[in-house]
mmCIF file of C-alpha atoms and ligand atoms in Angstrom:
data_model
loop_
_atom_site.group_PDB
_atom_site.id
_atom_site.type_symbol
_atom_site.label_atom_id
_atom_site.label_comp_id
_atom_site.label_asym_id
_atom_site.label_seq_id
_atom_site.Cartn_x
_atom_site.Cartn_y
_atom_site.Cartn_z
ATOM 1 C CA MET J 1 -0.302 -0.082 0.121
ATOM 2 C CA TYR J 2 1.544 3.140 -0.910
ATOM 3 C CA ARG J 3 0.637 6.511 0.131
ATOM 4 C CA TYR J 4 -1.081 8.763 -2.085
ATOM 5 C CA ARG J 5 1.059 11.693 -3.068
ATOM 6 C CA LEU J 6 -0.752 14.482 -4.731
ATOM 7 C CA MET J 7 1.880 16.884 -6.651
ATOM 8 C CA ALA J 8 -0.630 18.513 -9.204
ATOM 9 C CA PRO J 9 -0.730 22.045 -9.720
ATOM 10 C CA GLY J 10 -4.410 22.078 -8.152
ATOM 11 C CA PRO J 11 -6.163 20.385 -6.247
ATOM 12 C CA THR J 12 -3.577 20.428 -3.770
ATOM 13 C CA PRO J 13 -3.248 18.476 -0.378
ATOM 14 C CA VAL J 14 -5.272 19.744 2.650
ATOM 15 C CA PRO J 15 -3.230 20.022 5.988
ATOM 16 C CA ASP J 16 -4.784 17.781 8.669
ATOM 17 C CA SER J 17 -5.958 20.464 11.145
ATOM 18 C CA VAL J 18 -7.969 21.976 8.279
ATOM 19 C CA LEU J 19 -9.507 18.554 7.343
ATOM 20 C CA LEU J 20 -10.293 18.086 11.006
ATOM 21 C CA LYS J 21 -12.343 21.432 11.149
ATOM 22 C CA MET J 22 -14.024 20.519 8.004
ATOM 23 C CA ALA J 23 -15.352 17.184 9.582
ATOM 24 C CA GLN J 24 -17.130 19.114 12.380
ATOM 25 C CA PRO J 25 -20.973 19.270 12.386
ATOM 26 C CA ILE J 26 -22.117 21.432 9.906
ATOM 27 C CA ILE J 27 -23.559 24.961 11.431
ATOM 28 C CA HIS J 28 -26.435 27.184 9.927
ATOM 29 C CA HIS J 29 -25.204 29.930 8.405
ATOM 30 C CA ARG J 30 -27.571 32.615 9.518
ATOM 31 C CA THR J 31 -26.398 32.404 13.127
ATOM 32 C CA ALA J 32 -24.087 34.883 15.162
ATOM 33 C CA ALA J 33 -21.464 31.960 15.221
ATOM 34 C CA PHE J 34 -21.190 31.748 11.576
ATOM 35 C CA GLU J 35 -21.207 35.487 11.086
ATOM 36 C CA LYS J 36 -18.200 35.340 13.427
ATOM 37 C CA ILE J 37 -16.317 33.015 11.159
ATOM 38 C CA VAL J 38 -16.875 34.985 8.136
ATOM 39 C CA GLU J 39 -15.759 38.087 10.152
ATOM 40 C CA LYS J 40 -12.541 36.504 10.627
ATOM 41 C CA VAL J 41 -12.048 34.924 6.985
ATOM 42 C CA ARG J 42 -13.155 38.512 5.736
ATOM 43 C CA GLU J 43 -10.225 40.223 7.630
ATOM 44 C CA GLY J 44 -7.783 37.145 6.666
ATOM 45 C CA LEU J 45 -8.395 37.602 3.063
ATOM 46 C CA LYS J 46 -7.746 41.252 3.192
ATOM 47 C CA TRP J 47 -4.530 40.505 4.888
ATOM 48 C CA LEU J 48 -3.813 37.717 2.209
ATOM 49 C CA TYR J 49 -4.777 39.832 -0.755
ATOM 50 C CA GLN J 50 -2.956 42.842 0.894
ATOM 51 C CA THR J 51 -5.901 45.102 0.345
ATOM 52 C CA GLU J 52 -8.007 47.661 2.480
ATOM 53 C CA ASN J 53 -11.048 46.639 0.166
ATOM 54 C CA GLU J 54 -13.531 43.511 0.477
ATOM 55 C CA VAL J 55 -12.754 40.207 -1.180
ATOM 56 C CA LEU J 56 -16.017 38.381 -2.249
ATOM 57 C CA MET J 57 -16.509 34.445 -1.891
ATOM 58 C CA PHE J 58 -18.723 32.453 -4.058
ATOM 59 C CA ALA J 59 -19.448 29.021 -3.979
ATOM 60 C CA SER J 60 -17.786 27.651 -6.954
ATOM 61 C CA SER J 61 -14.500 26.580 -8.591
ATOM 62 C CA GLY J 62 -11.976 29.553 -9.740
ATOM 63 C CA THR J 63 -14.112 29.618 -13.084
ATOM 64 C CA GLY J 64 -17.130 30.935 -11.249
ATOM 65 C CA ALA J 65 -15.245 34.248 -10.013
ATOM 66 C CA MET J 66 -13.699 34.819 -13.641
ATOM 67 C CA GLU J 67 -17.100 34.548 -15.134
ATOM 68 C CA ALA J 68 -18.168 36.865 -12.419
ATOM 69 C CA SER J 69 -15.502 39.485 -12.937
ATOM 70 C CA VAL J 70 -16.765 39.607 -16.829
ATOM 71 C CA VAL J 71 -20.273 39.976 -15.900
ATOM 72 C CA ASN J 72 -19.681 42.365 -13.475
ATOM 73 C CA LEU J 73 -17.279 44.713 -15.157
ATOM 74 C CA MET J 74 -18.445 44.909 -18.526
ATOM 75 C CA ARG J 75 -21.464 46.654 -20.254
ATOM 76 C CA LYS J 76 -23.185 45.901 -23.251
ATOM 77 C CA GLY J 77 -21.190 47.172 -26.071
ATOM 78 C CA ASP J 78 -17.967 47.589 -24.327
ATOM 79 C CA ARG J 79 -14.808 46.014 -25.666
ATOM 80 C CA ALA J 80 -12.324 43.580 -23.721
ATOM 81 C CA LEU J 81 -8.609 42.995 -24.112
ATOM 82 C CA CYS J 82 -7.616 39.307 -23.278
ATOM 83 C CA ILE J 83 -4.072 38.087 -22.782
ATOM 84 C CA ASP J 84 -4.095 34.502 -23.782
ATOM 85 C CA GLY J 85 -0.794 32.520 -23.182
ATOM 86 C CA GLY J 86 -2.457 29.245 -22.264
ATOM 87 C CA LYS J 87 -5.475 27.247 -21.273
ATOM 88 C CA PHE J 88 -6.170 29.428 -18.618
ATOM 89 C CA GLY J 89 -5.508 32.916 -20.470
ATOM 90 C CA GLU J 90 -7.801 31.516 -23.278
ATOM 91 C CA ARG J 91 -10.569 31.189 -20.799
ATOM 92 C CA TRP J 92 -11.130 34.941 -20.477
ATOM 93 C CA ALA J 93 -11.767 35.071 -24.155
ATOM 94 C CA ASP J 94 -14.348 32.105 -23.795
ATOM 95 C CA ILE J 95 -16.156 33.712 -21.366
ATOM 96 C CA CYS J 96 -16.170 36.920 -23.208
ATOM 97 C CA GLN J 97 -17.599 35.040 -26.100
ATOM 98 C CA ALA J 98 -20.399 33.215 -24.050
ATOM 99 C CA TYR J 99 -21.986 36.720 -23.374
ATOM 100 C CA GLY J 100 -21.197 38.010 -26.614
ATOM 101 C CA ILE J 101 -18.548 40.590 -25.585
ATOM 102 C CA GLU J 102 -16.601 42.144 -28.050
ATOM 103 C CA TYR J 103 -13.045 41.135 -27.488
ATOM 104 C CA ASP J 104 -9.539 41.512 -28.675
ATOM 105 C CA VAL J 105 -6.762 38.884 -27.843
ATOM 106 C CA ILE J 106 -3.061 39.171 -27.248
ATOM 107 C CA LYS J 107 -1.802 35.790 -27.900
ATOM 108 C CA VAL J 108 1.442 34.907 -26.109
ATOM 109 C CA GLU J 109 3.518 31.958 -27.214
ATOM 110 C CA TRP J 110 3.091 29.236 -24.921
ATOM 111 C CA GLY J 111 5.838 29.113 -22.132
ATOM 112 C CA SER J 112 6.655 33.027 -22.656
ATOM 113 C CA ALA J 113 5.271 35.965 -20.589
ATOM 114 C CA VAL J 114 3.262 38.540 -22.353
ATOM 115 C CA ASP J 115 5.364 41.702 -23.109
ATOM 116 C CA PRO J 116 3.994 44.808 -21.502
ATOM 117 C CA LYS J 117 4.747 47.024 -24.475
ATOM 118 C CA VAL J 118 2.088 44.933 -26.336
ATOM 119 C CA VAL J 119 -0.570 45.713 -24.229
ATOM 120 C CA GLU J 120 0.432 49.515 -23.905
ATOM 121 C CA ALA J 121 0.390 49.749 -27.597
ATOM 122 C CA LYS J 122 -3.336 47.883 -27.627
ATOM 123 C CA LEU J 123 -4.453 50.310 -24.730
ATOM 124 C CA LYS J 124 -3.556 53.421 -27.161
ATOM 125 C CA GLU J 125 -4.877 52.099 -30.126
ATOM 126 C CA LYS J 126 -8.414 51.416 -28.642
ATOM 127 C CA GLN J 127 -10.939 51.837 -25.808
ATOM 128 C CA TYR J 128 -10.981 48.691 -23.508
ATOM 129 C CA ARG J 129 -13.217 48.379 -20.582
ATOM 130 C CA THR J 130 -11.383 45.682 -19.137
ATOM 131 C CA VAL J 131 -7.935 43.988 -19.457
ATOM 132 C CA PHE J 132 -8.224 40.179 -18.338
ATOM 133 C CA THR J 133 -5.018 38.209 -17.655
ATOM 134 C CA THR J 134 -3.357 35.471 -16.018
ATOM 135 C CA ALA J 135 -0.899 36.010 -13.177
ATOM 136 C CA SER J 136 0.717 32.275 -13.044
ATOM 137 C CA GLU J 137 -0.496 30.544 -16.156
ATOM 138 C CA THR J 138 -0.700 27.167 -14.914
ATOM 139 C CA SER J 139 -1.006 25.224 -18.104
ATOM 140 C CA THR J 140 2.568 26.613 -18.830
ATOM 141 C CA GLY J 141 4.085 27.191 -15.649
ATOM 142 C CA VAL J 142 4.882 31.014 -16.872
ATOM 143 C CA LEU J 143 4.698 34.127 -14.243
ATOM 144 C CA HIS J 144 3.136 37.086 -16.187
ATOM 145 C CA PRO J 145 4.536 40.638 -15.428
ATOM 146 C CA ILE J 146 1.495 41.873 -13.735
ATOM 147 C CA GLU J 147 3.133 44.745 -11.802
ATOM 148 C CA GLU J 148 3.847 46.219 -15.105
ATOM 149 C CA LEU J 149 0.453 45.330 -16.603
ATOM 150 C CA ALA J 150 -1.278 47.065 -13.506
ATOM 151 C CA LYS J 151 0.954 50.383 -14.077
ATOM 152 C CA LEU J 152 -0.847 50.629 -17.455
ATOM 153 C CA THR J 153 -4.285 50.564 -16.484
ATOM 154 C CA ARG J 154 -4.168 51.940 -12.727
ATOM 155 C CA ASP J 155 -4.348 55.607 -13.894
ATOM 156 C CA LEU J 156 -6.920 54.818 -16.688
ATOM 157 C CA PRO J 157 -10.593 55.744 -15.131
ATOM 158 C CA GLU J 158 -12.373 53.946 -17.844
ATOM 159 C CA THR J 159 -10.189 50.704 -17.890
ATOM 160 C CA ALA J 160 -9.695 48.230 -15.193
ATOM 161 C CA LEU J 161 -7.310 45.248 -14.779
ATOM 162 C CA VAL J 162 -8.643 41.918 -13.681
ATOM 163 C CA VAL J 163 -6.325 38.923 -12.789
ATOM 164 C CA ASP J 164 -6.498 35.299 -12.548
ATOM 165 C CA GLY J 165 -4.430 34.964 -9.470
ATOM 166 C CA ILE J 166 -5.508 31.513 -8.763
ATOM 167 C CA THR J 167 -1.794 30.074 -8.870
ATOM 168 C CA ALA J 168 -0.190 33.189 -7.762
ATOM 169 C CA LEU J 169 -2.067 34.607 -4.515
ATOM 170 C CA GLY J 170 -0.677 32.739 -1.611
ATOM 171 C CA VAL J 171 2.434 31.772 -3.496
ATOM 172 C CA THR J 172 4.287 34.891 -4.755
ATOM 173 C CA ASP J 173 4.107 38.540 -3.478
ATOM 174 C CA ILE J 174 1.037 40.333 -5.541
ATOM 175 C CA PRO J 175 -0.145 43.293 -3.508
ATOM 176 C CA THR J 176 -3.298 43.904 -4.704
ATOM 177 C CA ASP J 177 -3.723 47.644 -3.639
ATOM 178 C CA LYS J 178 -0.002 48.526 -4.089
ATOM 179 C CA TRP J 179 -0.214 47.651 -7.600
ATOM 180 C CA GLY J 180 -3.376 48.541 -8.489
ATOM 181 C CA ILE J 181 -5.173 45.510 -9.434
ATOM 182 C CA ASP J 182 -8.968 45.936 -9.804
ATOM 183 C CA VAL J 183 -10.158 42.374 -9.588
ATOM 184 C CA LEU J 184 -7.710 39.724 -8.260
ATOM 185 C CA VAL J 185 -9.343 36.344 -8.569
ATOM 186 C CA SER J 186 -8.401 32.895 -6.516
ATOM 187 C CA GLY J 187 -9.847 29.608 -6.033
ATOM 188 C CA SER J 188 -9.817 27.552 -2.816
ATOM 189 C CA GLN J 189 -7.977 24.407 -4.110
ATOM 190 C CA LYS J 190 -4.626 25.720 -4.965
ATOM 191 C CA ALA J 191 -2.694 27.717 -2.613
ATOM 192 C CA LEU J 192 -5.389 27.991 -0.193
ATOM 193 C CA MET J 193 -4.993 24.403 0.708
ATOM 194 C CA LEU J 194 -8.664 23.701 0.569
ATOM 195 C CA PRO J 195 -10.830 21.246 -1.481
ATOM 196 C CA PRO J 196 -12.362 22.987 -4.473
ATOM 197 C CA GLY J 197 -15.619 24.909 -4.292
ATOM 198 C CA LEU J 198 -14.763 28.198 -3.457
ATOM 199 C CA SER J 199 -13.704 31.173 -5.225
ATOM 200 C CA PHE J 200 -12.620 34.598 -4.506
ATOM 201 C CA ALA J 201 -12.726 38.040 -6.120
ATOM 202 C CA SER J 202 -11.310 41.458 -4.561
ATOM 203 C CA LEU J 203 -12.990 44.485 -5.773
ATOM 204 C CA SER J 204 -11.127 48.103 -5.794
ATOM 205 C CA LYS J 205 -13.053 51.172 -5.952
ATOM 206 C CA LYS J 206 -13.118 51.191 -9.750
ATOM 207 C CA ALA J 207 -14.183 47.562 -10.048
ATOM 208 C CA ILE J 208 -16.945 48.897 -7.635
ATOM 209 C CA ALA J 209 -17.917 51.678 -9.761
ATOM 210 C CA PHE J 210 -17.682 49.784 -12.873
ATOM 211 C CA SER J 211 -20.093 46.973 -11.163
ATOM 212 C CA GLU J 212 -22.836 49.546 -10.420
ATOM 213 C CA LYS J 213 -22.701 50.405 -14.344
ATOM 214 C CA SER J 214 -22.799 46.903 -15.831
ATOM 215 C CA ASP J 215 -25.981 45.963 -17.644
ATOM 216 C CA LEU J 216 -24.787 42.261 -18.387
ATOM 217 C CA PRO J 217 -27.259 39.381 -17.278
ATOM 218 C CA LYS J 218 -26.291 37.840 -13.963
ATOM 219 C CA PHE J 219 -27.999 36.410 -11.037
ATOM 220 C CA TYR J 220 -25.785 34.298 -8.643
ATOM 221 C CA PHE J 221 -22.747 35.980 -9.610
ATOM 222 C CA ASP J 222 -23.609 39.669 -8.681
ATOM 223 C CA PHE J 223 -20.801 41.699 -7.229
ATOM 224 C CA ARG J 224 -23.245 44.328 -5.792
ATOM 225 C CA GLN J 225 -25.414 41.843 -3.833
ATOM 226 C CA GLU J 226 -22.286 39.943 -2.402
ATOM 227 C CA LEU J 227 -20.396 43.202 -1.380
ATOM 228 C CA LYS J 228 -23.447 44.428 0.549
ATOM 229 C CA SER J 229 -23.738 41.135 2.458
ATOM 230 C CA ILE J 230 -19.846 40.720 3.074
ATOM 231 C CA GLN J 231 -19.912 44.190 4.755
ATOM 232 C CA GLN J 232 -22.517 42.517 7.191
ATOM 233 C CA ASN J 233 -20.196 39.438 7.563
ATOM 234 C CA THR J 234 -22.320 37.051 5.566
ATOM 235 C CA THR J 235 -23.090 36.165 1.973
ATOM 236 C CA ALA J 236 -26.339 36.480 -0.034
ATOM 237 C CA TRP J 237 -27.088 32.658 -0.642
ATOM 238 C CA THR J 238 -26.025 29.695 0.926
ATOM 239 C CA PRO J 239 -22.244 29.600 1.390
ATOM 240 C CA ALA J 240 -20.044 26.558 1.272
ATOM 241 C CA VAL J 241 -20.053 26.524 4.993
ATOM 242 C CA SER J 242 -17.792 23.822 5.756
ATOM 243 C CA LEU J 243 -15.257 25.293 3.266
ATOM 244 C CA ILE J 244 -15.559 28.354 5.288
ATOM 245 C CA VAL J 245 -14.734 27.059 8.391
ATOM 246 C CA GLY J 246 -11.871 25.147 6.697
ATOM 247 C CA LEU J 247 -10.631 28.543 5.395
ATOM 248 C CA GLU J 248 -10.703 30.242 8.870
ATOM 249 C CA GLU J 249 -8.045 27.460 9.615
ATOM 250 C CA VAL J 250 -6.185 27.918 6.609
ATOM 251 C CA LEU J 251 -5.607 31.556 7.094
ATOM 252 C CA ARG J 252 -4.571 30.994 10.596
ATOM 253 C CA LEU J 253 -1.910 28.670 9.451
ATOM 254 C CA MET J 254 -0.983 31.079 6.886
ATOM 255 C CA LYS J 255 -0.562 34.129 9.269
ATOM 256 C CA GLU J 256 1.609 32.056 11.634
ATOM 257 C CA GLU J 257 3.930 31.273 8.729
ATOM 258 C CA GLY J 258 3.866 34.753 7.496
ATOM 259 C CA LEU J 259 3.351 36.146 3.934
ATOM 260 C CA GLU J 260 7.198 36.723 3.501
ATOM 261 C CA ASN J 261 8.001 33.042 4.903
ATOM 262 C CA ILE J 262 5.028 31.483 2.300
ATOM 263 C CA PHE J 263 6.756 33.269 -0.507
ATOM 264 C CA LYS J 264 10.167 32.247 0.331
ATOM 265 C CA ARG J 265 9.024 28.714 0.917
ATOM 266 C CA HIS J 266 7.367 28.389 -2.671
ATOM 267 C CA ASP J 267 10.420 30.006 -4.265
ATOM 268 C CA ILE J 268 12.766 27.258 -2.487
ATOM 269 C CA LEU J 269 10.516 24.436 -3.830
ATOM 270 C CA ALA J 270 10.123 25.903 -7.398
ATOM 271 C CA LYS J 271 14.217 26.506 -7.400
ATOM 272 C CA ALA J 272 14.886 22.861 -6.130
ATOM 273 C CA THR J 273 12.703 21.636 -8.640
ATOM 274 C CA ARG J 274 13.975 23.380 -11.337
ATOM 275 C CA ALA J 275 17.537 22.702 -10.683
ATOM 276 C CA ALA J 276 16.705 18.711 -10.403
ATOM 277 C CA VAL J 277 14.979 18.690 -13.499
ATOM 278 C CA GLN J 278 17.684 20.479 -15.372
ATOM 279 C CA ALA J 279 20.402 18.113 -13.684
ATOM 280 C CA MET J 280 18.836 15.198 -15.014
ATOM 281 C CA SER J 281 19.315 16.931 -18.680
ATOM 282 C CA LEU J 282 15.734 17.988 -19.070
ATOM 283 C CA LYS J 283 14.579 21.111 -20.365
ATOM 284 C CA LEU J 284 12.261 23.669 -18.673
ATOM 285 C CA TYR J 285 9.302 24.896 -20.772
ATOM 286 C CA ALA J 286 9.079 28.172 -19.404
ATOM 287 C CA PRO J 287 12.860 29.010 -18.706
ATOM 288 C CA GLU J 288 12.714 32.970 -18.844
ATOM 289 C CA ALA J 289 9.645 33.742 -16.647
ATOM 290 C CA PRO J 290 9.037 30.308 -14.364
ATOM 291 C CA SER J 291 6.053 30.373 -11.963
ATOM 292 C CA PRO J 292 6.852 29.453 -8.434
ATOM 293 C CA ALA J 293 3.407 27.420 -8.273
ATOM 294 C CA VAL J 294 4.356 24.782 -10.999
ATOM 295 C CA THR J 295 7.060 23.596 -12.971
ATOM 296 C CA ALA J 296 6.677 22.691 -16.711
ATOM 297 C CA VAL J 297 9.211 20.343 -18.017
ATOM 298 C CA TYR J 298 9.963 19.019 -21.808
ATOM 299 C CA SER J 299 9.943 14.921 -21.649
ATOM 300 C CA PRO J 300 13.061 13.521 -23.202
ATOM 301 C CA GLU J 301 12.268 13.221 -27.129
ATOM 302 C CA ASN J 302 11.845 9.548 -27.037
ATOM 303 C CA ILE J 303 9.535 9.543 -23.955
ATOM 304 C CA ASN J 304 6.003 10.761 -24.411
ATOM 305 C CA ALA J 305 5.142 12.751 -21.218
ATOM 306 C CA GLY J 306 1.934 11.105 -20.824
ATOM 307 C CA GLU J 307 4.114 7.783 -19.947
ATOM 308 C CA ILE J 308 5.766 9.568 -16.946
ATOM 309 C CA VAL J 309 2.696 10.450 -15.523
ATOM 310 C CA LYS J 310 1.193 7.317 -15.817
ATOM 311 C CA GLY J 311 4.458 5.420 -14.529
ATOM 312 C CA LEU J 312 4.481 7.541 -11.092
ATOM 313 C CA ARG J 313 0.693 7.048 -10.839
ATOM 314 C CA ASP J 314 1.090 3.157 -11.262
ATOM 315 C CA GLN J 315 4.062 2.618 -9.401
ATOM 316 C CA PHE J 316 4.286 5.233 -7.118
ATOM 317 C CA ASN J 317 0.649 6.305 -6.303
ATOM 318 C CA MET J 318 1.803 10.026 -7.072
ATOM 319 C CA THR J 319 -0.158 12.394 -9.189
ATOM 320 C CA ILE J 320 1.563 15.089 -11.493
ATOM 321 C CA THR J 321 0.149 16.303 -14.676
ATOM 322 C CA GLY J 322 0.636 16.428 -18.273
ATOM 323 C CA GLY J 323 0.453 18.940 -20.685
ATOM 324 C CA GLN J 324 -2.609 20.345 -21.991
ATOM 325 C CA ALA J 325 -3.688 21.221 -25.515
ATOM 326 C CA GLN J 326 -0.614 21.739 -27.687
ATOM 327 C CA ALA J 327 1.531 20.843 -24.923
ATOM 328 C CA LYS J 328 -0.045 17.288 -24.847
ATOM 329 C CA GLY J 329 2.263 14.568 -24.499
ATOM 330 C CA LYS J 330 5.510 16.936 -24.613
ATOM 331 C CA ILE J 331 5.347 18.368 -21.379
ATOM 332 C CA PHE J 332 4.741 17.330 -17.752
ATOM 333 C CA ARG J 333 3.996 19.527 -14.865
ATOM 334 C CA ILE J 334 5.106 19.365 -11.089
ATOM 335 C CA GLY J 335 2.949 21.350 -8.645
ATOM 336 C CA HIS J 336 4.141 22.924 -5.679
ATOM 337 C CA ILE J 337 1.608 25.147 -4.800
ATOM 338 C CA GLY J 338 0.325 25.210 -1.218
ATOM 339 C CA TYR J 339 0.713 22.392 1.785
ATOM 340 C CA TYR J 340 4.160 21.257 0.398
ATOM 341 C CA ASP J 341 7.718 21.375 1.859
ATOM 342 C CA PRO J 342 11.266 20.921 0.419
ATOM 343 C CA MET J 343 11.153 16.964 1.334
ATOM 344 C CA ASP J 344 7.997 16.575 -0.747
ATOM 345 C CA ILE J 345 10.170 17.858 -3.645
ATOM 346 C CA VAL J 346 12.883 15.210 -2.911
ATOM 347 C CA ASN J 347 10.322 12.734 -3.072
ATOM 348 C CA ALA J 348 8.647 13.757 -6.195
ATOM 349 C CA ILE J 349 12.024 14.181 -7.786
ATOM 350 C CA ALA J 350 13.322 10.827 -6.771
ATOM 351 C CA ALA J 351 10.115 9.182 -8.138
ATOM 352 C CA ILE J 352 10.254 10.830 -11.598
ATOM 353 C CA GLU J 353 14.160 9.770 -11.553
ATOM 354 C CA SER J 354 13.238 6.027 -11.151
ATOM 355 C CA ILE J 355 10.680 6.486 -13.974
ATOM 356 C CA LEU J 356 12.973 8.251 -16.315
ATOM 357 C CA ILE J 357 15.749 5.785 -15.695
ATOM 358 C CA GLN J 358 13.022 2.952 -16.408
ATOM 359 C CA LYS J 359 11.856 4.350 -19.703
ATOM 360 C CA GLY J 360 15.617 4.428 -20.726
ATOM 361 C CA HIS J 361 16.482 8.151 -20.186
ATOM 362 C CA ASP J 362 20.101 8.305 -19.659
ATOM 363 C CA VAL J 363 20.594 9.822 -16.344
ATOM 364 C CA LYS J 364 22.755 8.763 -13.257
ATOM 365 C CA ALA J 365 20.313 7.998 -10.310
ATOM 366 C CA GLY J 366 20.338 10.611 -7.668
ATOM 367 C CA LEU J 367 21.715 13.447 -10.177
ATOM 368 C CA GLY J 368 18.152 15.202 -9.794
ATOM 369 C CA VAL J 369 17.733 14.644 -6.029
ATOM 370 C CA GLY J 370 21.354 15.854 -5.318
ATOM 371 C CA ALA J 371 20.546 19.165 -7.380
ATOM 372 C CA ALA J 372 17.431 19.677 -5.252
ATOM 373 C CA LEU J 373 19.203 18.858 -1.938
ATOM 374 C CA GLU J 374 21.883 21.353 -2.791
ATOM 375 C CA VAL J 375 19.131 24.200 -3.412
ATOM 376 C CA ILE J 376 17.322 23.039 -0.081
ATOM 377 C CA SER J 377 20.449 23.164 1.803
ATOM 378 C CA LYS J 378 21.947 26.479 0.750
ATOM 379 C CA ASN J 379 18.424 28.004 1.662
HETATM 380 C C1 LIG H 1 -6.802 26.132 -11.476
HETATM 381 C C2 LIG H 1 -6.966 27.335 -12.270
HETATM 382 C C3 LIG H 1 -8.192 27.961 -12.468
HETATM 383 C C4 LIG H 1 -9.615 27.538 -12.157
HETATM 384 O O1 LIG H 1 -9.902 26.603 -12.536
HETATM 385 P P1 LIG H 1 -11.417 25.944 -11.919
HETATM 386 O O2 LIG H 1 -11.271 24.686 -12.196
HETATM 387 O O3 LIG H 1 -12.276 26.773 -12.399
HETATM 388 O O4 LIG H 1 -11.086 26.108 -10.462
HETATM 389 C C5 LIG H 1 -8.138 29.217 -12.994
HETATM 390 N N1 LIG H 1 -7.081 29.754 -13.428
HETATM 391 C C6 LIG H 1 -5.696 29.140 -13.056
HETATM 392 C C7 LIG H 1 -4.494 29.713 -13.499
HETATM 393 C C8 LIG H 1 -5.759 28.049 -12.568
HETATM 394 O O5 LIG H 1 -4.558 27.498 -12.230
#
């Protein structure tokens, strides 16, 4: 019997103390006891987001808060600018399309980060109501330059910046207010170390003003309604009670560790992973702007990446993920977002080494593990 090891870029493992909290008998949500929990969570989310503004919660996967951002910021006839450098960036355009919103797309080569100059030129060319982008593109393992993008929009009164921060918030420093991000979207099942089912969206003053003017159809995902509710430490509809109870504990754990230490830990995990795969003569998929949440790696030429994923599953009961769409079969992705420590990386690298050697990749056993240990020991 092998212990299950979940090393995917979401869902991610949940700490034991969080699981225990969530296993408690359910309480009613229209009670003083639950409002107290929401009050704590509300304050904790502001801390995590580094914002003075409110952070809304929805009972949905991350895509729900993405969709909510589109329908609450845009008006009929407005134009959106979508930055698409992977499966998640593409989703912004898909949502705009579903609502009949006019949009332009900046296509970014997979494995690369967007060039802010290209965005700047677009913003000079046309009037865009909102720029939709991704911070950490989980499908390619790229970290996009959000601070630079926010500089382009924060002084434009008629253009907002919406960032999918689902694998960035709680991983790397992405200060919502300081940078001037209007909506930062997140989800429960990545850095927040919870099961899937909660999504989040912070709202700047500009985002609130836009939501007051938006006339696109919406009901459950109405920012105005949820904003009113959260200000009273409640939610408009029945919340995901158990997940919110778990979130209170997650935020307690995160505060105990501290933001700086959380960022540092993820940085070490990512650096150790990158050093290890390179020591095994593998190439990084996103060498220029690697995400601290997930490392995407080219499989050796003669080995389909799917075989590595399958080998880890069958032999070691370990889950990593393969590539999506155009990267399918070519890359595998190791998640190191959330509840992981350096020894989890050593474990994953050792298992990957073993599979690679079995598949005939020419590498001496221990090279990857050794490189990971060197990074870990120096930090
Ligand atoms: C996981 C993820 C999402 C959310 O997807 P859901 O399946 O709806 O939770 C969105 N964006 C990024 C970058 C992600 O990694």
